[in-house]
PDB file of C-alpha atoms in Angstrom:
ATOM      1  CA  UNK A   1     119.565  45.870 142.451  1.00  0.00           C
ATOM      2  CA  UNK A   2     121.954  45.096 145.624  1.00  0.00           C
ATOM      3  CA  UNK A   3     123.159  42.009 146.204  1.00  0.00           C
ATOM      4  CA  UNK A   4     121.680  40.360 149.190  1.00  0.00           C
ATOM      5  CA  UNK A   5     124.876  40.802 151.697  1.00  0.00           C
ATOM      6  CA  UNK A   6     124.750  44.392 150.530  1.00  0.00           C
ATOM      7  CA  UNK A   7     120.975  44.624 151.797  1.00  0.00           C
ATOM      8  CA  UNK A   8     121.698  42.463 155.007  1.00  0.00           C
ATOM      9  CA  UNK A   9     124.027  45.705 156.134  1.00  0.00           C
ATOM     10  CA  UNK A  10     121.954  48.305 154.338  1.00  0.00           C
ATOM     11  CA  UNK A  11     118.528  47.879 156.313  1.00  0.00           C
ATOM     12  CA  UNK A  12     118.019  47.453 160.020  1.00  0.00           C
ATOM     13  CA  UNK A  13     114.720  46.004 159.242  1.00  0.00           C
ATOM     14  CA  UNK A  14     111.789  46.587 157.192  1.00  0.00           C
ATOM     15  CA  UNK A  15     110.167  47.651 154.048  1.00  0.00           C
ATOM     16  CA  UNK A  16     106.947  47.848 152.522  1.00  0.00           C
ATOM     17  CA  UNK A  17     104.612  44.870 150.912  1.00  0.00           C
ATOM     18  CA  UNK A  18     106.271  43.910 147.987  1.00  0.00           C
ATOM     19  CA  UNK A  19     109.721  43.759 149.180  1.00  0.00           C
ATOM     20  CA  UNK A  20     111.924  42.118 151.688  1.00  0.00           C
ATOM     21  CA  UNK A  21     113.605  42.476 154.580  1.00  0.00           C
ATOM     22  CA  UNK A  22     116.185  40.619 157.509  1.00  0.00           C
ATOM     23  CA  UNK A  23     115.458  41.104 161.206  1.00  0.00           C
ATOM     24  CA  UNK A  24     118.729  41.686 162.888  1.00  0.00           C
ATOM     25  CA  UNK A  25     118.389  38.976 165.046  1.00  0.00           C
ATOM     26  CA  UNK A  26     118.677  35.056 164.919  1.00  0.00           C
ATOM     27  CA  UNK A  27     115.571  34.746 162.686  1.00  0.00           C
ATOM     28  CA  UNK A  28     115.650  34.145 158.861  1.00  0.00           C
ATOM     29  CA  UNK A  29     114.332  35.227 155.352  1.00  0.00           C
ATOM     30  CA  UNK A  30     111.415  38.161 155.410  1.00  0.00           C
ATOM     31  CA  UNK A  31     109.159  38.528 152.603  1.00  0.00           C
ATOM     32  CA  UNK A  32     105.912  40.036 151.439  1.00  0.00           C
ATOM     33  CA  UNK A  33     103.288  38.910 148.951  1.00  0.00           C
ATOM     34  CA  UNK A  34     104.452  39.765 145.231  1.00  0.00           C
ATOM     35  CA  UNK A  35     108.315  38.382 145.545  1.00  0.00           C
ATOM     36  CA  UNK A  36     110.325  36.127 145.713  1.00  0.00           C
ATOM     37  CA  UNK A  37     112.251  35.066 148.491  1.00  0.00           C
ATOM     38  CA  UNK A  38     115.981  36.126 149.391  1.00  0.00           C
ATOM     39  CA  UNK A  39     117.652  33.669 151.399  1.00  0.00           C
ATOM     40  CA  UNK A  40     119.784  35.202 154.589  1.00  0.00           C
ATOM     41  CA  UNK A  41     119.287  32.026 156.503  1.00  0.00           C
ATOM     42  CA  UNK A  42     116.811  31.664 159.017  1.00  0.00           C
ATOM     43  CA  UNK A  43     116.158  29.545 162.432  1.00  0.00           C
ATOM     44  CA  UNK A  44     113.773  26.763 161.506  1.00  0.00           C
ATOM     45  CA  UNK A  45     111.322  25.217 163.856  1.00  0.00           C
ATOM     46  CA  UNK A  46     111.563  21.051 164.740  1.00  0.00           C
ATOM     47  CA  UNK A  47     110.734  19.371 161.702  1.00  0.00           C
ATOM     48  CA  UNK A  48     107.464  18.853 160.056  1.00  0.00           C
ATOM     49  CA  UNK A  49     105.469  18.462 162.833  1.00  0.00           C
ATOM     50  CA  UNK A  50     106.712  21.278 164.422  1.00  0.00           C
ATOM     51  CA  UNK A  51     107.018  19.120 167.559  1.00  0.00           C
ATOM     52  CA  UNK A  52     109.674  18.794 169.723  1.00  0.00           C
ATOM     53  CA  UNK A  53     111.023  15.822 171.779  1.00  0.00           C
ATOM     54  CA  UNK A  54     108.192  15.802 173.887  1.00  0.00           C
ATOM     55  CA  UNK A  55     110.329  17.929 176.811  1.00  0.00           C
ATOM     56  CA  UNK A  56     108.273  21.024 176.196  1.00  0.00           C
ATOM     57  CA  UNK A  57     105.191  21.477 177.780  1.00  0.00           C
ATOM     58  CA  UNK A  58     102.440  23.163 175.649  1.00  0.00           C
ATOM     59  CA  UNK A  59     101.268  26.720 175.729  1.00  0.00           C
ATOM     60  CA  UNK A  60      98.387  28.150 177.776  1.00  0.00           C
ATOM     61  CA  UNK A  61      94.691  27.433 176.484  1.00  0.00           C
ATOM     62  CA  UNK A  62      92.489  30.194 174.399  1.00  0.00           C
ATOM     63  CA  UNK A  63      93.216  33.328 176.627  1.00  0.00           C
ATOM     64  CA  UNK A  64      93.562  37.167 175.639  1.00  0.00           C
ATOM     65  CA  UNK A  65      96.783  38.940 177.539  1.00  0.00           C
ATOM     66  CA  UNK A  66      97.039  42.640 176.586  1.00  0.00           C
ATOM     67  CA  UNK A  67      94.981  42.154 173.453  1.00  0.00           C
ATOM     68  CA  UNK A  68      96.883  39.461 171.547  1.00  0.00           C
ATOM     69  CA  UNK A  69      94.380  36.531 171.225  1.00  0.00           C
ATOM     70  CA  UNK A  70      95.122  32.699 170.899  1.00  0.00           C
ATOM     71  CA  UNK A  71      92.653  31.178 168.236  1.00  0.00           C
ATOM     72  CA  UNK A  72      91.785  28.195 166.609  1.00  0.00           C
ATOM     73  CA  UNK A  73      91.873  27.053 162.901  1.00  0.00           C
ATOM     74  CA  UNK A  74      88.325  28.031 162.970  1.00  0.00           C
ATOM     75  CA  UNK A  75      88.499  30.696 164.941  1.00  0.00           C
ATOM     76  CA  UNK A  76      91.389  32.135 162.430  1.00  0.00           C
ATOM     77  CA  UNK A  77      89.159  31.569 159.325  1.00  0.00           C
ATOM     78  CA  UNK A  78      86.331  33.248 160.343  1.00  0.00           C
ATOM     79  CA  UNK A  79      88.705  36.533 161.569  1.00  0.00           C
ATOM     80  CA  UNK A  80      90.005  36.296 158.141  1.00  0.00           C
ATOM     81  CA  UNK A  81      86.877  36.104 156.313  1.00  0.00           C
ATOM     82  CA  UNK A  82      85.592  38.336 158.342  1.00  0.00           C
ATOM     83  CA  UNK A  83      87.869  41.139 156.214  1.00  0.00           C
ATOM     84  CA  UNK A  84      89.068  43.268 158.950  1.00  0.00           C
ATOM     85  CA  UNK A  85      92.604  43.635 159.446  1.00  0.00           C
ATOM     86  CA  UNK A  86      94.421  40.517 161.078  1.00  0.00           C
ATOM     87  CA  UNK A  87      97.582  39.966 162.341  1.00  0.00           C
ATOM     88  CA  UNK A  88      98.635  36.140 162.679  1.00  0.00           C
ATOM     89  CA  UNK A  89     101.432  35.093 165.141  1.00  0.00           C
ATOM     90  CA  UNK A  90     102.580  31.736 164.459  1.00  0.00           C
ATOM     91  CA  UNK A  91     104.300  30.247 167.468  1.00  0.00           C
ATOM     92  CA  UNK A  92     105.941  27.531 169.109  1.00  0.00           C
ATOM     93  CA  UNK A  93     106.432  27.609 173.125  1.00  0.00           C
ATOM     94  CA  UNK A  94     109.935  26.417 173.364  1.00  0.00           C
ATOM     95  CA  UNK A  95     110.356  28.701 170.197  1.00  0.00           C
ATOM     96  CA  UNK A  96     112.958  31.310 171.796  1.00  0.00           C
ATOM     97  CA  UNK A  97     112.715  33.991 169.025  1.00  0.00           C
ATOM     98  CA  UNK A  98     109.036  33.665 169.196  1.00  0.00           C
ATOM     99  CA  UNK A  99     109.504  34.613 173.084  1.00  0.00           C
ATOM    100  CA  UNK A 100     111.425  37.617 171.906  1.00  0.00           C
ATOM    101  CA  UNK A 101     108.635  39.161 169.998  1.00  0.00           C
ATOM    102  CA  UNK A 102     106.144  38.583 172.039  1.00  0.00           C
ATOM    103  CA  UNK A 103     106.601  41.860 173.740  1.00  0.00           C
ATOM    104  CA  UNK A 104     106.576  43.775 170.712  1.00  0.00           C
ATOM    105  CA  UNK A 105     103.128  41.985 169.716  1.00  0.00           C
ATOM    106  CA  UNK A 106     101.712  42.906 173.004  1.00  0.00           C
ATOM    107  CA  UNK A 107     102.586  46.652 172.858  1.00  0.00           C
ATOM    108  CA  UNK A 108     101.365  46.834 169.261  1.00  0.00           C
ATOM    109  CA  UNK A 109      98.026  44.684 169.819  1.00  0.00           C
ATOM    110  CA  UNK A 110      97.640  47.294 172.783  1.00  0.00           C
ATOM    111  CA  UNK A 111      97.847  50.368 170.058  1.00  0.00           C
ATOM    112  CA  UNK A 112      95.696  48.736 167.496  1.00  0.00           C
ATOM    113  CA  UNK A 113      92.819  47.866 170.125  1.00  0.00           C
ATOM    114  CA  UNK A 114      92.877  51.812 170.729  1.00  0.00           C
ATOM    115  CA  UNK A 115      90.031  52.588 167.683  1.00  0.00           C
ATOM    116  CA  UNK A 116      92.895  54.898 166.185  1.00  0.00           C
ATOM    117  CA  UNK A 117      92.686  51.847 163.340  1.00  0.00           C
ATOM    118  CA  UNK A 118      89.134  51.198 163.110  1.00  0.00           C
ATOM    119  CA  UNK A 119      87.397  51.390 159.565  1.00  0.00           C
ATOM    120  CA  UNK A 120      84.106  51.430 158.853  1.00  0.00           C
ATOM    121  CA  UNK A 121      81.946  48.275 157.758  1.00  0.00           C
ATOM    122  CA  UNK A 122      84.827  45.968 158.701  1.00  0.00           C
ATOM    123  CA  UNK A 123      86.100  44.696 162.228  1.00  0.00           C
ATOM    124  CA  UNK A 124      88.609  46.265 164.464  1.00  0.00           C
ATOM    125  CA  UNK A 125      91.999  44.828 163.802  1.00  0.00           C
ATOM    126  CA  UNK A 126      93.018  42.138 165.839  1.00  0.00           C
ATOM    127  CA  UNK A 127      96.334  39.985 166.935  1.00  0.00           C
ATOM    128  CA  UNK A 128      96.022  36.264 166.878  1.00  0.00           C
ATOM    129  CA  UNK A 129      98.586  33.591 167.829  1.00  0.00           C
ATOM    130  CA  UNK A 130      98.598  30.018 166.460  1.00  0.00           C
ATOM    131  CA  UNK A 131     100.447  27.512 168.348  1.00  0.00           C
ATOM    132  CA  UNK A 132     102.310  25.067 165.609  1.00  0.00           C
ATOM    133  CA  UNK A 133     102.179  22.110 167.674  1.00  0.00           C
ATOM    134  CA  UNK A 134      98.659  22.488 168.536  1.00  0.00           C
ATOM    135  CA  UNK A 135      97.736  23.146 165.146  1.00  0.00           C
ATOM    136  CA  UNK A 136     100.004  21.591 162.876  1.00  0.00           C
ATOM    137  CA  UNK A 137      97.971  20.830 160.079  1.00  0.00           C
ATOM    138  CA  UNK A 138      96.603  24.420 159.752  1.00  0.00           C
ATOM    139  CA  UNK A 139     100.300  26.131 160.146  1.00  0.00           C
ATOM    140  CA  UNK A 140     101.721  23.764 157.030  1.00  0.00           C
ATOM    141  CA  UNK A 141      98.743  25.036 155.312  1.00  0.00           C
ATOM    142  CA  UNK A 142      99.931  28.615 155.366  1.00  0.00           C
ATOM    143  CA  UNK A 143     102.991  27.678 154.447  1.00  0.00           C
ATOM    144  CA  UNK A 144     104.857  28.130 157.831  1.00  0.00           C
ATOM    145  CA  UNK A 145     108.444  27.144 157.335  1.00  0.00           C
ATOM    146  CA  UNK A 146     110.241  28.664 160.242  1.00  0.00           C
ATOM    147  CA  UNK A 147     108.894  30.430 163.790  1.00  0.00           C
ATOM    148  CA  UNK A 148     108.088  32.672 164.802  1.00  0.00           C
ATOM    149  CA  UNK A 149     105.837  33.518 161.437  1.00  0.00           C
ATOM    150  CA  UNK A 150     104.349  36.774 161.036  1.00  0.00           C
ATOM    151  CA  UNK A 151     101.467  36.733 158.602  1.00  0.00           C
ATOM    152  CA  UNK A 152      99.141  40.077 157.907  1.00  0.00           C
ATOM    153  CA  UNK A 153      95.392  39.565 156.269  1.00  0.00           C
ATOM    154  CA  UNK A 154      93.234  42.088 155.184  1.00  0.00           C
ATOM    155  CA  UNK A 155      89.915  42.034 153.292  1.00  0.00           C
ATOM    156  CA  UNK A 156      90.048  38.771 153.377  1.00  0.00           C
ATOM    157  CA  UNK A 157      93.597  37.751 152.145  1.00  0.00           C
ATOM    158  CA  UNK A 158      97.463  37.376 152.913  1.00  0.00           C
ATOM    159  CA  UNK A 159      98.859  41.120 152.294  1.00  0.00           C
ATOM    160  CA  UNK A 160     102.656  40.269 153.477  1.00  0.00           C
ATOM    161  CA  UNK A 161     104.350  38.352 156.094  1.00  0.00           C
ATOM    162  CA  UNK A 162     107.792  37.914 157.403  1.00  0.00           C
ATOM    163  CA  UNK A 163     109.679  35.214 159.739  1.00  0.00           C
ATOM    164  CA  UNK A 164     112.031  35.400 162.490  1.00  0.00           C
ATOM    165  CA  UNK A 165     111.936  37.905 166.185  1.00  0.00           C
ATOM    166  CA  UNK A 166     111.681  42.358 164.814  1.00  0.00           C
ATOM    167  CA  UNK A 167     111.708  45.204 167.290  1.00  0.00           C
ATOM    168  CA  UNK A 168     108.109  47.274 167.775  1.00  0.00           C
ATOM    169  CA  UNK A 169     109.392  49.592 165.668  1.00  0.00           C
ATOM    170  CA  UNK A 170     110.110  47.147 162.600  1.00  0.00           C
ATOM    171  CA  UNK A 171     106.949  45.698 163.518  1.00  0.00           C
ATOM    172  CA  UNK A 172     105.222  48.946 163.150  1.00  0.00           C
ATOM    173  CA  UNK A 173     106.785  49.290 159.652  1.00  0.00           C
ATOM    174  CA  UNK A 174     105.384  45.860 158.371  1.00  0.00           C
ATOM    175  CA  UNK A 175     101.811  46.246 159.653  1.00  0.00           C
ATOM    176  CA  UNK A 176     102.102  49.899 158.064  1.00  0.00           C
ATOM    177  CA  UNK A 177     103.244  48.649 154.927  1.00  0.00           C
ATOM    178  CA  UNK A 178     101.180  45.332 154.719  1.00  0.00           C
ATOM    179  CA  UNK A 179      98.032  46.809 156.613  1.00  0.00           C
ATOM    180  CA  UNK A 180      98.117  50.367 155.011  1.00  0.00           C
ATOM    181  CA  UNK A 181      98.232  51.392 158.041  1.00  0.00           C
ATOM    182  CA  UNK A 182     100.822  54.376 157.559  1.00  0.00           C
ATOM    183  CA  UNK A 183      99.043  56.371 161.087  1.00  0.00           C
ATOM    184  CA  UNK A 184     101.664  53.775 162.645  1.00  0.00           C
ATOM    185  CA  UNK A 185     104.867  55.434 161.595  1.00  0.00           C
ATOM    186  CA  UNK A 186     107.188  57.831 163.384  1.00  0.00           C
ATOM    187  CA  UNK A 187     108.086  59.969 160.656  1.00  0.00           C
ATOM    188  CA  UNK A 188     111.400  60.866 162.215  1.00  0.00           C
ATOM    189  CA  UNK A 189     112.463  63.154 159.388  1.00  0.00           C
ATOM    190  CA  UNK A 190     109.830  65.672 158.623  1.00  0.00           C
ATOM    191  CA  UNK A 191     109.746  66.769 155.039  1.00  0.00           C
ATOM    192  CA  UNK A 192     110.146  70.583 154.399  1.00  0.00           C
ATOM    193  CA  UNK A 193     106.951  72.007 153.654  1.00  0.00           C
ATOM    194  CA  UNK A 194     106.432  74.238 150.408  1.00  0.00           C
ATOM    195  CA  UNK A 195     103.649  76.170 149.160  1.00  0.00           C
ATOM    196  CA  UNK A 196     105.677  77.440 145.378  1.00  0.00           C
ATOM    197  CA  UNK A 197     106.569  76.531 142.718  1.00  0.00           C
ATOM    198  CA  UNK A 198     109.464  78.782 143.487  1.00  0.00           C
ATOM    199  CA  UNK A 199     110.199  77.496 147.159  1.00  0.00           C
ATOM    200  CA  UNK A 200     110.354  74.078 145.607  1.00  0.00           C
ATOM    201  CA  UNK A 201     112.732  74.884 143.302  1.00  0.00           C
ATOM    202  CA  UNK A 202     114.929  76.596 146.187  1.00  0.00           C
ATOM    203  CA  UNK A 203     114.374  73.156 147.898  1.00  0.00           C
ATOM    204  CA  UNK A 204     115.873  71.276 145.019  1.00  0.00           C
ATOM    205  CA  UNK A 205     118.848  73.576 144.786  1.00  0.00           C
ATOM    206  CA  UNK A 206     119.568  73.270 148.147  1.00  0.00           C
ATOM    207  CA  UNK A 207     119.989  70.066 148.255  1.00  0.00           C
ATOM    208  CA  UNK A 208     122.859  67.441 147.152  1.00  0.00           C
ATOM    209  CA  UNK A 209     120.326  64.510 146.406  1.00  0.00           C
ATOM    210  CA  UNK A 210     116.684  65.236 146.904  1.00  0.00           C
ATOM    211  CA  UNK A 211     113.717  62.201 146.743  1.00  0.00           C
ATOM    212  CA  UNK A 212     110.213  63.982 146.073  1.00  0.00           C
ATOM    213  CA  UNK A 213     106.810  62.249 146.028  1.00  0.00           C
ATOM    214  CA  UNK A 214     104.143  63.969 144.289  1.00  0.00           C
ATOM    215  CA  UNK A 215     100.987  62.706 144.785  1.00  0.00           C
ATOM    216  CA  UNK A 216      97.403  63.040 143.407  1.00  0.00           C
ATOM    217  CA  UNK A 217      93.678  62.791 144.523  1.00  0.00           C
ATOM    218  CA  UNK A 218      90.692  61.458 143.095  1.00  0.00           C
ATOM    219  CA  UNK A 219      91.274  58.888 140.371  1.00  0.00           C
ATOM    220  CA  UNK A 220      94.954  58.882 141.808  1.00  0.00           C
ATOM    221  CA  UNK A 221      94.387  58.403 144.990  1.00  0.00           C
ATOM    222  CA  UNK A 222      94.752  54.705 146.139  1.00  0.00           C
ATOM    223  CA  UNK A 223      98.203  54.455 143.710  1.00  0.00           C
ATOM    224  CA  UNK A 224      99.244  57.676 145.523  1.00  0.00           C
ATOM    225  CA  UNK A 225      98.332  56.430 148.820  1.00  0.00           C
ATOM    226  CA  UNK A 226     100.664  53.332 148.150  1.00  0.00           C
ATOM    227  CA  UNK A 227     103.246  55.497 147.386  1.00  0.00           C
ATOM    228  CA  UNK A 228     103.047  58.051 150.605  1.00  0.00           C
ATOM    229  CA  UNK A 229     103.554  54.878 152.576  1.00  0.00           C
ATOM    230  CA  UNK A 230     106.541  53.742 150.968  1.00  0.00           C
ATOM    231  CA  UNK A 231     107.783  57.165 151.010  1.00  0.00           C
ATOM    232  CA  UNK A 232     107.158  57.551 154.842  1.00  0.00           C
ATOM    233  CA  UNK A 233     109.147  54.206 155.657  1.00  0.00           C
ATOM    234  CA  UNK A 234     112.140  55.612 153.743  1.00  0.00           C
ATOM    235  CA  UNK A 235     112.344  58.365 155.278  1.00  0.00           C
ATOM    236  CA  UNK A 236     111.834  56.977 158.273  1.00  0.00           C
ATOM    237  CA  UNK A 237     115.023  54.308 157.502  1.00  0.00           C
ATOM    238  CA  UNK A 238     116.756  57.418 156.244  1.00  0.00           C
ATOM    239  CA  UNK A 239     116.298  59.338 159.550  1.00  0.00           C
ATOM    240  CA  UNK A 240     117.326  62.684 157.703  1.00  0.00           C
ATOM    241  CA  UNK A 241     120.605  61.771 156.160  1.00  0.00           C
ATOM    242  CA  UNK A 242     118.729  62.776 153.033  1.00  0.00           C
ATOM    243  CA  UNK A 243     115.487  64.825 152.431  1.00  0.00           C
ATOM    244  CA  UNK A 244     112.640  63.111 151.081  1.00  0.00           C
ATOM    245  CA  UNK A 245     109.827  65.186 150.251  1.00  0.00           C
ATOM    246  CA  UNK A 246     106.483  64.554 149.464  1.00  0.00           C
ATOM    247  CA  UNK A 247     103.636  66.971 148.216  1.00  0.00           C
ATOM    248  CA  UNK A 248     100.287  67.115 147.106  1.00  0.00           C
ATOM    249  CA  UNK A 249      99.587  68.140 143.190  1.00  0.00           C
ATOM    250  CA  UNK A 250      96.362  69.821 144.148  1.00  0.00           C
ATOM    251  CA  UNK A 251      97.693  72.427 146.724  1.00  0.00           C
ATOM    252  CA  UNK A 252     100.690  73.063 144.273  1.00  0.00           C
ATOM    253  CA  UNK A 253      98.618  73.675 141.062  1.00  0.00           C
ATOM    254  CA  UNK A 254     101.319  73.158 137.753  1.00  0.00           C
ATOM    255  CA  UNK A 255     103.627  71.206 139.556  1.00  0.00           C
ATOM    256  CA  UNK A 256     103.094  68.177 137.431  1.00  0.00           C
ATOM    257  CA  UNK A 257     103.350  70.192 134.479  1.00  0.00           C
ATOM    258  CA  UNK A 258     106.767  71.770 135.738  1.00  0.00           C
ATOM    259  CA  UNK A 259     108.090  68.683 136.052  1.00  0.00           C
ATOM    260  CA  UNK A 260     107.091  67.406 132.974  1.00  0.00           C
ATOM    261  CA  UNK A 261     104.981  64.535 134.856  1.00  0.00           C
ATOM    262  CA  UNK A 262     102.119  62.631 132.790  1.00  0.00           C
ATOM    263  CA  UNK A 263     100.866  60.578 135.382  1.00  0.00           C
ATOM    264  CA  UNK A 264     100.727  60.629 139.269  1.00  0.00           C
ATOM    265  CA  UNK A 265     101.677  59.798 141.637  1.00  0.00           C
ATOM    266  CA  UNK A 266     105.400  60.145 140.902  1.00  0.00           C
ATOM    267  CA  UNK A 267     108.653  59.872 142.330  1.00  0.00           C
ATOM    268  CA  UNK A 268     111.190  62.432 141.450  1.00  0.00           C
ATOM    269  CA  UNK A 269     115.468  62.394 142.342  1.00  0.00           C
ATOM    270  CA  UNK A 270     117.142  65.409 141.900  1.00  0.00           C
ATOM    271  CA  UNK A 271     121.059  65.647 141.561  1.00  0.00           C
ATOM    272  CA  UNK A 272     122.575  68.858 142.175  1.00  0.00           C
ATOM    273  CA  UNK A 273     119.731  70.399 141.423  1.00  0.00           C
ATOM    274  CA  UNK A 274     118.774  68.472 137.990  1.00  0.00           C
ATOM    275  CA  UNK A 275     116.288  66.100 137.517  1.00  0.00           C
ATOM    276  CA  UNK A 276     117.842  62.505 136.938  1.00  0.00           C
ATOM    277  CA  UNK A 277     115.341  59.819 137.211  1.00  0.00           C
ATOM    278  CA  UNK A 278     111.127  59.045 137.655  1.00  0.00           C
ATOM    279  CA  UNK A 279     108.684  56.907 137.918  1.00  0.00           C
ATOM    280  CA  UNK A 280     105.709  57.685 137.322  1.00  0.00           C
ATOM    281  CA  UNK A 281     101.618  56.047 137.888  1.00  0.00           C
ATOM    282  CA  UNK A 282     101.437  52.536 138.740  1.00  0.00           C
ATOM    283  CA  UNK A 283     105.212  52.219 138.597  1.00  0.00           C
ATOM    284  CA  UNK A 284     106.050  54.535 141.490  1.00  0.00           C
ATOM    285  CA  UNK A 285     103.257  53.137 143.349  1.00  0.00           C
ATOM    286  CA  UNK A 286     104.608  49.626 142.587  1.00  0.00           C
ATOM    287  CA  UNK A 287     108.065  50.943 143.169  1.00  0.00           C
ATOM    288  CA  UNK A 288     109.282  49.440 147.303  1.00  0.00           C
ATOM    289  CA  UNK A 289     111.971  50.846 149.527  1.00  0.00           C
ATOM    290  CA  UNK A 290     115.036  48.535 148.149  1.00  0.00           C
ATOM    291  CA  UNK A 291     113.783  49.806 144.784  1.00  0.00           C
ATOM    292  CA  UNK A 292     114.298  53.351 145.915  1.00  0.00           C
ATOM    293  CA  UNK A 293     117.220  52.659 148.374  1.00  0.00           C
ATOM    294  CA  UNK A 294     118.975  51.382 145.648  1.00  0.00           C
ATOM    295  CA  UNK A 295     117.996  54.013 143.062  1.00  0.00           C
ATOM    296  CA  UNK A 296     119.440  57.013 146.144  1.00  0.00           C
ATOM    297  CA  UNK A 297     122.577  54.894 145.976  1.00  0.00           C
ATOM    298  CA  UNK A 298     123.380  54.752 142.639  1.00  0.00           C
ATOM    299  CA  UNK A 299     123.234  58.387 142.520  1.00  0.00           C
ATOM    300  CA  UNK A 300     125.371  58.865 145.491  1.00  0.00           C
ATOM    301  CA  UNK A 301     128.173  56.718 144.132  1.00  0.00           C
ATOM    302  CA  UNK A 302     127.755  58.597 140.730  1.00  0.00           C
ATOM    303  CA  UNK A 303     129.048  61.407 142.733  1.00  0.00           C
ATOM    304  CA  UNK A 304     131.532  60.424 144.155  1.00  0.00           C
TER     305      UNK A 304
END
């Protein structure tokens, strides 16, 4: 795996639940549910209390402004319980990176209120803010360290968070990854679409260093769905320096079996045309984007 420092200059921003990732500005250590923490130093809020000197005045009262919502404790709980998709802002007003994101909440509140996102039997997804100071007690108890504090729910529990001010588009990439909510990435580079066996082998010769996803339906489906998403943020980070493909096994019948796959979904890397590594089942679905960065980079520096 890469050392921290090598990540800090590696991503810009974000990767998917089970991960981490540094916002490139003055805010601190990101993390998702299922790891550990990576320290790259972070802006803290005042101490314990969360409460400055007394100099700041306090934020405005229980208002909605372009569909981000201030709540309560009570308020929050009930969202949460409620199982629908949630996306908790935890704040401070003289917080200055909190100021800087809230722009990028606002735009992305304004997408998710759209009913692109809705799901059936479940509320719409919503954009909450706690202020710290107001609610002290209920920000230590979700383990709020340092503000602003990012924290996704869904069906009723904490699917990833991250600390510190992100751009909308690294924003985007966390509630996609944390959310499942893949509809909210720009897949900037397009994988080639095949419909042979023989057109995907082409592909693979063609290509230095070639990623490809194949994924499954049916029993496969949720694992493969995990996958897609990481996939999609990859490329996405990649921005077409290097092809990542992904495919369906169903549309390419005997793909698995010309791979010599014996469970989907899978990740494939191709060097020069050979296959050199895969996952395959559970652990390409469990597999993140530093997993995979750092997989692509190994077999780059092989070659040189």
């Amino acid at each position: 795996m890469a050392t921290n420092s090598h990540r800090a200059r590696r991503l810009a921003g974000v990767v998917r639940v089970g991960s981490c990732f540094c916002a490139g500005s003055c805010c601190a250590t990101v993390l998702f549910a299922l790891v550990g923490r990576f320290g790259l130093g972070f802006t803290p809020g005042p101490p314990v209390s969360f409460r400055g000197a007394g100099l700041y005045r306090r934020g405005p009262g229980r208002a909605e402004r372009h569909c981000v919502t201030e709540t309560s404790p009570p308020e929050l709980d009930a969202a949460v319980r409620a199982g629908g998709s949630v996306l908790l802002d935890v704040y401070a007003v003289w917080c200055g990176p909190c100021k800087l994101l809230e722009p990028a909440l606002r735009k992305l509140a304004g997408r998710l209120s759209s009913g692109e996102f809705d799901e059936p039997g479940i509320p719409s997804p919503q954009v909450l803010r706690l202020d710290s100071d107001r609610h002290t007690t209920k920000a230590t108890a979700l383990g709020v360290e340092g503000l602003p504090t990012v924290i996704f729910f869904k069906h009723g529990v904490e699917t990833g968070r991250f600390e510190g001010s992100v751009s909308l588009s690294q924003l985007e990439d966390a509630a996609a990854a944390a959310l499942g909510m893949v509809e909210l990435l720009d897949d900037t580079g397009l994988a080639t679409e095949v419909s042979s066996l023989e057109e995907l082998e082409l592909t693979v010769q063609m290509e230095d260093v070639l990623m490809l996803g194949v994924l499954g339906s049916g029993k496969w489906e949720q694992d493969s769905a995990a996958l897609d998403g990481t996939l999609q943020i990859l490329r996405r980070q990649l921005g077409g320096q290097m092809q990542v493909l992904t495919l369906d096994a169903s549309s390419l019948p005997g793909v698995a079996e010309s791979l010599q796959l014996g469970d989907l979904p899978a990740v494939v890397i191709f060097q020069d045309g050979q296959k050199v590594m895969h996952l395959e089942g559970r652990d390409a679905a469990a597999a993140n984007v530093d997993d995979l960065q750092d997989v692509l980079e190994d077999v780059v520096n092989g070659m040189d």
